[in-house]
Amino acid sequence: MTRGDAQDDGTPDSVERKRDALAARALAEEAEAQAAEALAAAAQARARAARLRERADGLTTHDAVEADDVAADEPTVGEADDDADEPAGDEERPEAVVAARRRFPRTRWGTVVLTLTLLCTAAFSAAGAYVVWQHREAVAHQQQSAEYAAAARQIVFTLMSIDAAKAKDNVAQILDNSTGEFHDEFAGAAEDFVKLAQDGQVVTDVNVKAAAVEKMAGDTAEVLVTATSTVTNAAGADKQPRMWRLSVTVVRDGDRLKMSKMEFVA
């Protein structure tokens, strides 16, 4: 019997030692496998870090997000070598794209702001023009209204101012300041009017109190006139003033304003 046979003699102690030896060997092999895997993982991590450094050299700080996307793809070692061999022009391409993307929002917002500015300017200009136009229209309306009111005051004063010594001149002035329906009717009664004034030695003193335009359209206006008159005649009429309210229609006849209609208002 050899020494080895003596050690492996089939006794319980011998079997136990053999079992322990096999277990120790298995643990050693497992540890070696884990160490190999760790070395492989470390090598892969170093390769990835190298690739990231190479790409980071060609990107600006604003391109860090795209660099993370490239790292997440985890290309193989061969792909990393191919990327390292690419010319410098390919490395600059992502930077141009990112720069364009950064400029695009500013350009878009700049266009929006410019458009809004132009629209606001146009709106303010239109509003200003409208205000100016409204002001001019109001001023023109006031001037025209004042012109009609002044014409009506003068026409009523001429119509009611009678002097027996100047009766024919008074009638001529009334006809000269009238037109249309009133002119035609008064012209037909002009001789009787003169005779009545002369026979009665009529003299009237007129005071026009106020005149206001009630309605105005185009070249025509209706004016309300208030006046007082004091009459003296051969019959001894009292000199008490009498109040009159007249509605006078004034029209533009050529370059003059004339009366076309007159009514007494209660």
mmCIF file of C-alpha atoms in Angstrom:
data_model
loop_
_atom_site.group_PDB
_atom_site.id
_atom_site.type_symbol
_atom_site.label_atom_id
_atom_site.label_comp_id
_atom_site.label_asym_id
_atom_site.label_seq_id
_atom_site.Cartn_x
_atom_site.Cartn_y
_atom_site.Cartn_z
ATOM 1 C CA MET A 1 0.000 0.000 0.000
ATOM 2 C CA THR A 2 1.362 3.409 -1.063
ATOM 3 C CA ARG A 3 1.232 6.611 0.909
ATOM 4 C CA GLY A 4 -1.501 8.021 -1.340
ATOM 5 C CA ASP A 5 -3.508 4.874 -0.845
ATOM 6 C CA ALA A 6 -2.938 5.234 2.838
ATOM 7 C CA GLN A 7 -4.345 8.768 2.735
ATOM 8 C CA ASP A 8 -7.388 7.724 0.620
ATOM 9 C CA ASP A 9 -8.213 4.636 2.548
ATOM 10 C CA GLY A 10 -11.964 5.134 2.384
ATOM 11 C CA THR A 11 -12.315 6.208 5.971
ATOM 12 C CA PRO A 12 -14.787 8.919 6.873
ATOM 13 C CA ASP A 13 -12.003 11.407 7.426
ATOM 14 C CA SER A 14 -10.565 10.717 4.005
ATOM 15 C CA VAL A 15 -13.922 11.211 2.281
ATOM 16 C CA GLU A 16 -14.516 14.464 4.131
ATOM 17 C CA ARG A 17 -11.126 15.838 3.130
ATOM 18 C CA LYS A 18 -11.765 14.973 -0.515
ATOM 19 C CA ARG A 19 -15.122 16.711 -0.429
ATOM 20 C CA ASP A 20 -13.571 19.841 1.055
ATOM 21 C CA ALA A 21 -10.882 19.873 -1.602
ATOM 22 C CA LEU A 22 -13.457 19.697 -4.424
ATOM 23 C CA ALA A 23 -15.502 22.504 -2.874
ATOM 24 C CA ALA A 24 -12.436 24.699 -2.508
ATOM 25 C CA ARG A 25 -11.508 24.096 -6.151
ATOM 26 C CA ALA A 26 -15.026 25.036 -7.303
ATOM 27 C CA LEU A 27 -14.928 28.254 -5.296
ATOM 28 C CA ALA A 28 -11.541 29.119 -6.772
ATOM 29 C CA GLU A 29 -12.813 28.592 -10.326
ATOM 30 C CA GLU A 30 -15.893 30.716 -9.631
ATOM 31 C CA ALA A 31 -13.731 33.505 -8.212
ATOM 32 C CA GLU A 32 -11.495 33.371 -11.282
ATOM 33 C CA ALA A 33 -14.574 33.642 -13.573
ATOM 34 C CA GLN A 34 -15.888 36.631 -11.644
ATOM 35 C CA ALA A 35 -12.489 38.287 -11.810
ATOM 36 C CA ALA A 36 -12.408 37.769 -15.587
ATOM 37 C CA GLU A 37 -15.859 39.302 -15.939
ATOM 38 C CA ALA A 38 -14.798 42.267 -13.835
ATOM 39 C CA LEU A 39 -11.734 42.777 -16.018
ATOM 40 C CA ALA A 40 -13.894 42.660 -19.156
ATOM 41 C CA ALA A 41 -16.356 45.172 -17.681
ATOM 42 C CA ALA A 42 -13.503 47.474 -16.710
ATOM 43 C CA ALA A 43 -12.077 47.285 -20.219
ATOM 44 C CA GLN A 44 -15.469 48.104 -21.713
ATOM 45 C CA ALA A 45 -15.878 51.041 -19.314
ATOM 46 C CA ARG A 46 -12.426 52.365 -20.265
ATOM 47 C CA ALA A 47 -13.310 52.098 -23.953
ATOM 48 C CA ARG A 48 -16.583 53.949 -23.404
ATOM 49 C CA ALA A 49 -14.821 56.687 -21.433
ATOM 50 C CA ALA A 50 -12.291 57.088 -24.233
ATOM 51 C CA ARG A 51 -15.042 57.438 -26.808
ATOM 52 C CA LEU A 52 -16.849 60.014 -24.701
ATOM 53 C CA ARG A 53 -13.670 62.045 -24.270
ATOM 54 C CA GLU A 54 -13.074 62.014 -28.007
ATOM 55 C CA ARG A 55 -16.602 63.200 -28.727
ATOM 56 C CA ALA A 56 -16.523 65.784 -25.938
ATOM 57 C CA ASP A 57 -13.454 67.365 -27.575
ATOM 58 C CA GLY A 58 -15.526 68.126 -30.694
ATOM 59 C CA LEU A 59 -18.637 69.460 -28.942
ATOM 60 C CA THR A 60 -19.369 72.694 -27.052
ATOM 61 C CA THR A 61 -20.733 72.746 -23.551
ATOM 62 C CA HIS A 62 -24.240 73.223 -24.997
ATOM 63 C CA ASP A 63 -23.931 69.859 -26.814
ATOM 64 C CA ALA A 64 -23.615 67.812 -23.597
ATOM 65 C CA VAL A 65 -27.126 66.410 -24.031
ATOM 66 C CA GLU A 66 -26.272 64.950 -27.454
ATOM 67 C CA ALA A 67 -23.046 63.472 -26.037
ATOM 68 C CA ASP A 68 -25.112 61.614 -23.420
ATOM 69 C CA ASP A 69 -27.352 60.267 -26.196
ATOM 70 C CA VAL A 70 -24.313 58.974 -28.101
ATOM 71 C CA ALA A 71 -22.941 57.291 -24.943
ATOM 72 C CA ALA A 72 -26.293 55.589 -24.315
ATOM 73 C CA ASP A 73 -26.091 53.882 -27.721
ATOM 74 C CA GLU A 74 -22.954 51.937 -26.498
ATOM 75 C CA PRO A 75 -21.270 51.263 -29.852
ATOM 76 C CA THR A 76 -18.825 48.400 -30.209
ATOM 77 C CA VAL A 77 -15.057 48.757 -30.114
ATOM 78 C CA GLY A 78 -14.898 48.624 -33.905
ATOM 79 C CA GLU A 79 -17.457 51.387 -34.228
ATOM 80 C CA ALA A 80 -15.472 53.480 -31.749
ATOM 81 C CA ASP A 81 -12.359 53.050 -33.912
ATOM 82 C CA ASP A 82 -14.328 54.080 -37.007
ATOM 83 C CA ASP A 83 -15.612 57.160 -35.213
ATOM 84 C CA ALA A 84 -12.069 58.078 -34.190
ATOM 85 C CA ASP A 85 -10.944 57.875 -37.838
ATOM 86 C CA GLU A 86 -13.669 60.291 -39.108
ATOM 87 C CA PRO A 87 -12.425 63.652 -40.468
ATOM 88 C CA ALA A 88 -12.769 66.896 -38.541
ATOM 89 C CA GLY A 89 -15.611 68.095 -40.796
ATOM 90 C CA ASP A 90 -17.933 65.336 -39.492
ATOM 91 C CA GLU A 91 -17.181 66.349 -35.899
ATOM 92 C CA GLU A 92 -18.263 69.949 -36.636
ATOM 93 C CA ARG A 93 -21.587 68.909 -38.187
ATOM 94 C CA PRO A 94 -23.475 68.276 -34.882
ATOM 95 C CA GLU A 95 -22.315 71.644 -33.539
ATOM 96 C CA ALA A 96 -23.775 73.455 -36.559
ATOM 97 C CA VAL A 97 -27.062 71.612 -36.178
ATOM 98 C CA VAL A 98 -27.316 72.483 -32.471
ATOM 99 C CA ALA A 99 -26.404 76.098 -33.181
ATOM 100 C CA ALA A 100 -29.139 76.266 -35.803
ATOM 101 C CA ARG A 101 -31.608 74.800 -33.331
ATOM 102 C CA ARG A 102 -30.618 77.396 -30.762
ATOM 103 C CA ARG A 103 -31.044 80.215 -33.273
ATOM 104 C CA PHE A 104 -34.427 79.034 -34.568
ATOM 105 C CA PRO A 105 -36.488 79.866 -31.438
ATOM 106 C CA ARG A 106 -34.931 83.326 -31.251
ATOM 107 C CA THR A 107 -35.667 83.906 -34.919
ATOM 108 C CA ARG A 108 -39.251 82.730 -34.526
ATOM 109 C CA TRP A 109 -39.915 84.860 -31.447
ATOM 110 C CA GLY A 110 -38.206 87.799 -33.127
ATOM 111 C CA THR A 111 -40.572 87.467 -36.078
ATOM 112 C CA VAL A 112 -43.583 87.297 -33.761
ATOM 113 C CA VAL A 113 -42.475 90.385 -31.836
ATOM 114 C CA LEU A 114 -41.797 92.287 -35.065
ATOM 115 C CA THR A 115 -45.197 91.309 -36.449
ATOM 116 C CA LEU A 116 -46.973 92.372 -33.252
ATOM 117 C CA THR A 117 -45.060 95.652 -33.258
ATOM 118 C CA LEU A 118 -46.086 96.365 -36.841
ATOM 119 C CA LEU A 119 -49.709 95.451 -36.106
ATOM 120 C CA CYS A 120 -49.794 97.658 -33.010
ATOM 121 C CA THR A 121 -48.203 100.527 -34.946
ATOM 122 C CA ALA A 122 -50.761 100.133 -37.728
ATOM 123 C CA ALA A 123 -53.618 99.966 -35.210
ATOM 124 C CA PHE A 124 -52.416 103.071 -33.371
ATOM 125 C CA SER A 125 -51.946 104.894 -36.669
ATOM 126 C CA ALA A 126 -55.452 103.939 -37.794
ATOM 127 C CA ALA A 127 -56.901 104.966 -34.431
ATOM 128 C CA GLY A 128 -55.024 108.261 -34.559
ATOM 129 C CA ALA A 129 -56.215 108.917 -38.115
ATOM 130 C CA TYR A 130 -59.791 108.118 -37.079
ATOM 131 C CA VAL A 131 -59.592 110.480 -34.107
ATOM 132 C CA VAL A 132 -58.201 113.248 -36.333
ATOM 133 C CA TRP A 133 -60.936 112.615 -38.905
ATOM 134 C CA GLN A 134 -63.621 112.669 -36.203
ATOM 135 C CA HIS A 135 -62.223 115.922 -34.840
ATOM 136 C CA ARG A 136 -62.205 117.518 -38.280
ATOM 137 C CA GLU A 137 -65.759 116.332 -38.918
ATOM 138 C CA ALA A 138 -66.910 117.770 -35.584
ATOM 139 C CA VAL A 139 -65.188 121.097 -36.253
ATOM 140 C CA ALA A 140 -66.659 121.261 -39.766
ATOM 141 C CA HIS A 141 -70.127 120.448 -38.406
ATOM 142 C CA GLN A 142 -69.855 123.156 -35.752
ATOM 143 C CA GLN A 143 -68.680 125.704 -38.301
ATOM 144 C CA GLN A 144 -71.489 124.821 -40.713
ATOM 145 C CA SER A 145 -74.067 124.929 -37.914
ATOM 146 C CA ALA A 146 -72.837 128.341 -36.805
ATOM 147 C CA GLU A 147 -72.998 129.561 -40.407
ATOM 148 C CA TYR A 148 -76.643 128.461 -40.807
ATOM 149 C CA ALA A 149 -77.610 129.961 -37.444
ATOM 150 C CA ALA A 150 -76.019 133.306 -38.322
ATOM 151 C CA ALA A 151 -77.763 133.347 -41.710
ATOM 152 C CA ALA A 152 -81.138 132.600 -40.083
ATOM 153 C CA ARG A 153 -80.677 135.439 -37.559
ATOM 154 C CA GLN A 154 -79.976 137.936 -40.323
ATOM 155 C CA ILE A 155 -82.858 136.696 -42.499
ATOM 156 C CA VAL A 156 -85.396 136.992 -39.645
ATOM 157 C CA PHE A 157 -84.106 140.461 -38.768
ATOM 158 C CA THR A 158 -84.551 141.564 -42.405
ATOM 159 C CA LEU A 159 -87.980 139.935 -42.674
ATOM 160 C CA MET A 160 -89.428 141.600 -39.574
ATOM 161 C CA SER A 161 -87.737 145.001 -39.849
ATOM 162 C CA ILE A 162 -90.305 147.240 -41.614
ATOM 163 C CA ASP A 163 -90.033 150.976 -42.157
ATOM 164 C CA ALA A 164 -92.849 152.674 -44.064
ATOM 165 C CA ALA A 165 -90.394 155.166 -45.537
ATOM 166 C CA LYS A 166 -88.271 152.341 -46.923
ATOM 167 C CA ALA A 167 -90.937 149.734 -47.584
ATOM 168 C CA LYS A 168 -89.870 148.988 -51.175
ATOM 169 C CA ASP A 169 -86.235 148.525 -50.093
ATOM 170 C CA ASN A 170 -87.380 146.258 -47.264
ATOM 171 C CA VAL A 171 -89.343 144.091 -49.697
ATOM 172 C CA ALA A 172 -86.376 143.932 -52.109
ATOM 173 C CA GLN A 173 -84.073 142.783 -49.287
ATOM 174 C CA ILE A 174 -86.557 140.103 -48.218
ATOM 175 C CA LEU A 175 -86.804 138.772 -51.768
ATOM 176 C CA ASP A 176 -83.012 138.885 -52.152
ATOM 177 C CA ASN A 177 -82.557 136.731 -49.017
ATOM 178 C CA SER A 178 -85.229 134.160 -49.909
ATOM 179 C CA THR A 179 -85.679 131.396 -52.449
ATOM 180 C CA GLY A 180 -88.027 128.596 -53.395
ATOM 181 C CA GLU A 181 -91.577 128.475 -52.061
ATOM 182 C CA PHE A 182 -91.313 131.464 -49.721
ATOM 183 C CA HIS A 183 -89.749 133.673 -52.395
ATOM 184 C CA ASP A 184 -92.510 132.904 -54.869
ATOM 185 C CA GLU A 185 -95.350 133.553 -52.393
ATOM 186 C CA PHE A 186 -93.852 136.771 -51.034
ATOM 187 C CA ALA A 187 -93.106 138.093 -54.519
ATOM 188 C CA GLY A 188 -96.797 137.695 -55.396
ATOM 189 C CA ALA A 189 -97.844 139.767 -52.373
ATOM 190 C CA ALA A 190 -94.994 142.315 -52.447
ATOM 191 C CA GLU A 191 -97.046 145.265 -53.786
ATOM 192 C CA ASP A 192 -99.806 144.789 -51.213
ATOM 193 C CA PHE A 193 -97.191 144.541 -48.451
ATOM 194 C CA VAL A 194 -95.588 147.846 -49.484
ATOM 195 C CA LYS A 195 -98.966 149.637 -49.718
ATOM 196 C CA LEU A 196 -100.062 148.321 -46.303
ATOM 197 C CA ALA A 197 -96.820 149.472 -44.643
ATOM 198 C CA GLN A 198 -96.960 152.924 -46.230
ATOM 199 C CA ASP A 199 -100.640 153.528 -45.505
ATOM 200 C CA GLY A 200 -100.324 152.512 -41.875
ATOM 201 C CA GLN A 201 -97.003 154.280 -41.303
ATOM 202 C CA VAL A 202 -95.729 151.030 -39.830
ATOM 203 C CA VAL A 203 -92.312 150.926 -38.185
ATOM 204 C CA THR A 204 -90.981 147.866 -36.371
ATOM 205 C CA ASP A 205 -87.985 147.566 -34.101
ATOM 206 C CA VAL A 206 -86.659 143.974 -34.049
ATOM 207 C CA ASN A 207 -84.290 142.240 -31.657
ATOM 208 C CA VAL A 208 -83.217 138.656 -32.463
ATOM 209 C CA LYS A 209 -82.643 136.846 -29.179
ATOM 210 C CA ALA A 210 -81.323 133.443 -30.229
ATOM 211 C CA ALA A 211 -80.933 130.992 -33.094
ATOM 212 C CA ALA A 212 -80.262 127.267 -32.898
ATOM 213 C CA VAL A 213 -79.966 124.640 -35.617
ATOM 214 C CA GLU A 214 -82.512 121.870 -35.052
ATOM 215 C CA LYS A 215 -81.661 119.714 -38.046
ATOM 216 C CA MET A 216 -78.995 119.820 -40.702
ATOM 217 C CA ALA A 217 -78.494 117.634 -43.765
ATOM 218 C CA GLY A 218 -76.393 118.401 -46.799
ATOM 219 C CA ASP A 219 -77.047 122.004 -47.891
ATOM 220 C CA THR A 220 -80.241 122.415 -45.853
ATOM 221 C CA ALA A 221 -80.847 123.279 -42.210
ATOM 222 C CA GLU A 222 -83.873 123.938 -40.034
ATOM 223 C CA VAL A 223 -83.191 126.741 -37.573
ATOM 224 C CA LEU A 224 -85.320 127.810 -34.622
ATOM 225 C CA VAL A 225 -85.150 131.592 -34.117
ATOM 226 C CA THR A 226 -86.485 133.607 -31.177
ATOM 227 C CA ALA A 227 -87.048 137.344 -31.601
ATOM 228 C CA THR A 228 -88.983 140.284 -30.163
ATOM 229 C CA SER A 229 -90.510 143.177 -32.083
ATOM 230 C CA THR A 230 -91.971 146.545 -31.125
ATOM 231 C CA VAL A 231 -94.491 148.074 -33.589
ATOM 232 C CA THR A 232 -95.536 151.682 -34.031
ATOM 233 C CA ASN A 233 -98.089 152.895 -36.623
ATOM 234 C CA ALA A 234 -100.518 155.680 -37.469
ATOM 235 C CA ALA A 235 -103.258 154.050 -35.435
ATOM 236 C CA GLY A 236 -101.227 154.500 -32.272
ATOM 237 C CA ALA A 237 -100.178 150.897 -31.612
ATOM 238 C CA ASP A 238 -98.593 150.357 -28.209
ATOM 239 C CA LYS A 239 -94.897 149.882 -27.912
ATOM 240 C CA GLN A 240 -95.079 146.699 -25.887
ATOM 241 C CA PRO A 241 -92.529 144.114 -27.200
ATOM 242 C CA ARG A 242 -93.963 140.971 -28.678
ATOM 243 C CA MET A 243 -92.182 137.600 -28.601
ATOM 244 C CA TRP A 244 -91.884 135.515 -31.770
ATOM 245 C CA ARG A 245 -90.656 131.981 -32.354
ATOM 246 C CA LEU A 246 -90.010 131.040 -35.957
ATOM 247 C CA SER A 247 -88.849 127.864 -37.686
ATOM 248 C CA VAL A 248 -86.764 128.877 -40.681
ATOM 249 C CA THR A 249 -85.551 126.541 -43.409
ATOM 250 C CA VAL A 250 -82.206 127.741 -44.749
ATOM 251 C CA VAL A 251 -80.715 126.371 -47.969
ATOM 252 C CA ARG A 252 -77.497 127.001 -49.831
ATOM 253 C CA ASP A 253 -78.152 128.827 -53.094
ATOM 254 C CA GLY A 254 -74.869 129.148 -54.963
ATOM 255 C CA ASP A 255 -72.450 130.831 -52.595
ATOM 256 C CA ARG A 256 -75.185 132.251 -50.352
ATOM 257 C CA LEU A 257 -77.569 130.958 -47.687
ATOM 258 C CA LYS A 258 -81.225 131.881 -48.201
ATOM 259 C CA MET A 259 -84.589 131.193 -46.594
ATOM 260 C CA SER A 260 -86.870 128.813 -48.483
ATOM 261 C CA LYS A 261 -89.577 128.385 -45.840
ATOM 262 C CA MET A 262 -90.764 130.093 -42.662
ATOM 263 C CA GLU A 263 -93.326 129.045 -40.050
ATOM 264 C CA PHE A 264 -94.438 130.621 -36.794
ATOM 265 C CA VAL A 265 -94.070 128.276 -33.817
ATOM 266 C CA ALA A 266 -96.366 128.530 -30.829
#
